[in-house]
């Protein structure tokens, strides 16, 4: 395994570049912060604004000897926003809400420069760093959950979350009632701190009471397979759920009125004694 670390800076970017090879990983890790944040470090900022400005945009390009040979992820406070399709030369939003932002980006030339730089560093420096970083570390941890609250008969999305992933080379397959399912979305891979990665796969479905779904994750480098199952639990029919929520809201309203009346009566009592 190979490892090289360097830092480069310009007026509005703090960039940390990391290369790993032979099995490798994380080729370019750029920590970007908005220009306002850099100005904040130079001059005092009111305390009430600190939380609004203390955010990190992480732009990560990685290259490796396995598939995918190169990848990119962009996260905001560890929440992935985009990946990049190098075959189509376009950003791919992780969620539909980010589509407009993906279309406005115009830095493809910088991305392809980083891609070439990463691959050249793997070839040039990698052989000198063989064995210094493990080819694989740990085993993937898989979990499946719904994107929205579970209601039978209403469209929803299953999310297969994969953590503790290193290097980022995996395949994700879905099964329903132990039969393969087609139509799953792309698998989104993003870098996290500590030389590790996470991945998400999405499957649109309409839940039914007897459903059994499974997400099968295979870590290509060592052949390890992790399987996570999803079955409906604590689901309520849509009409019953609405009635329950209305009942709870009504009950809380009545309780609030009673408590208010009690407090009014209590504080309006004449004081006794001296």
PDB file of C-alpha atoms in Angstrom, residues 74 84 89 91 100-111:
ATOM      1  CA  UNK A  74     -18.758  16.037  -2.291  1.00  0.00           C
ATOM      2  CA  UNK A  84     -19.459  12.444 -10.340  1.00  0.00           C
ATOM      3  CA  UNK A  89     -18.841  14.184 -17.351  1.00  0.00           C
ATOM      4  CA  UNK A  91     -22.373  15.565 -11.340  1.00  0.00           C
ATOM      5  CA  UNK A 100     -30.413  22.259  -9.722  1.00  0.00           C
ATOM      6  CA  UNK A 101     -27.115  22.746  -7.908  1.00  0.00           C
ATOM      7  CA  UNK A 102     -25.502  19.885  -9.821  1.00  0.00           C
ATOM      8  CA  UNK A 103     -26.399  21.439 -13.174  1.00  0.00           C
ATOM      9  CA  UNK A 104     -24.899  24.811 -12.255  1.00  0.00           C
ATOM     10  CA  UNK A 105     -21.421  23.509 -11.439  1.00  0.00           C
ATOM     11  CA  UNK A 106     -18.763  24.461 -13.987  1.00  0.00           C
ATOM     12  CA  UNK A 107     -15.512  23.054 -12.638  1.00  0.00           C
ATOM     13  CA  UNK A 108     -15.190  19.899 -14.763  1.00  0.00           C
ATOM     14  CA  UNK A 109     -11.713  20.882 -15.936  1.00  0.00           C
ATOM     15  CA  UNK A 110     -10.480  21.033 -12.334  1.00  0.00           C
ATOM     16  CA  UNK A 111     -12.030  17.650 -11.583  1.00  0.00           C
TER      17      UNK A 111
END
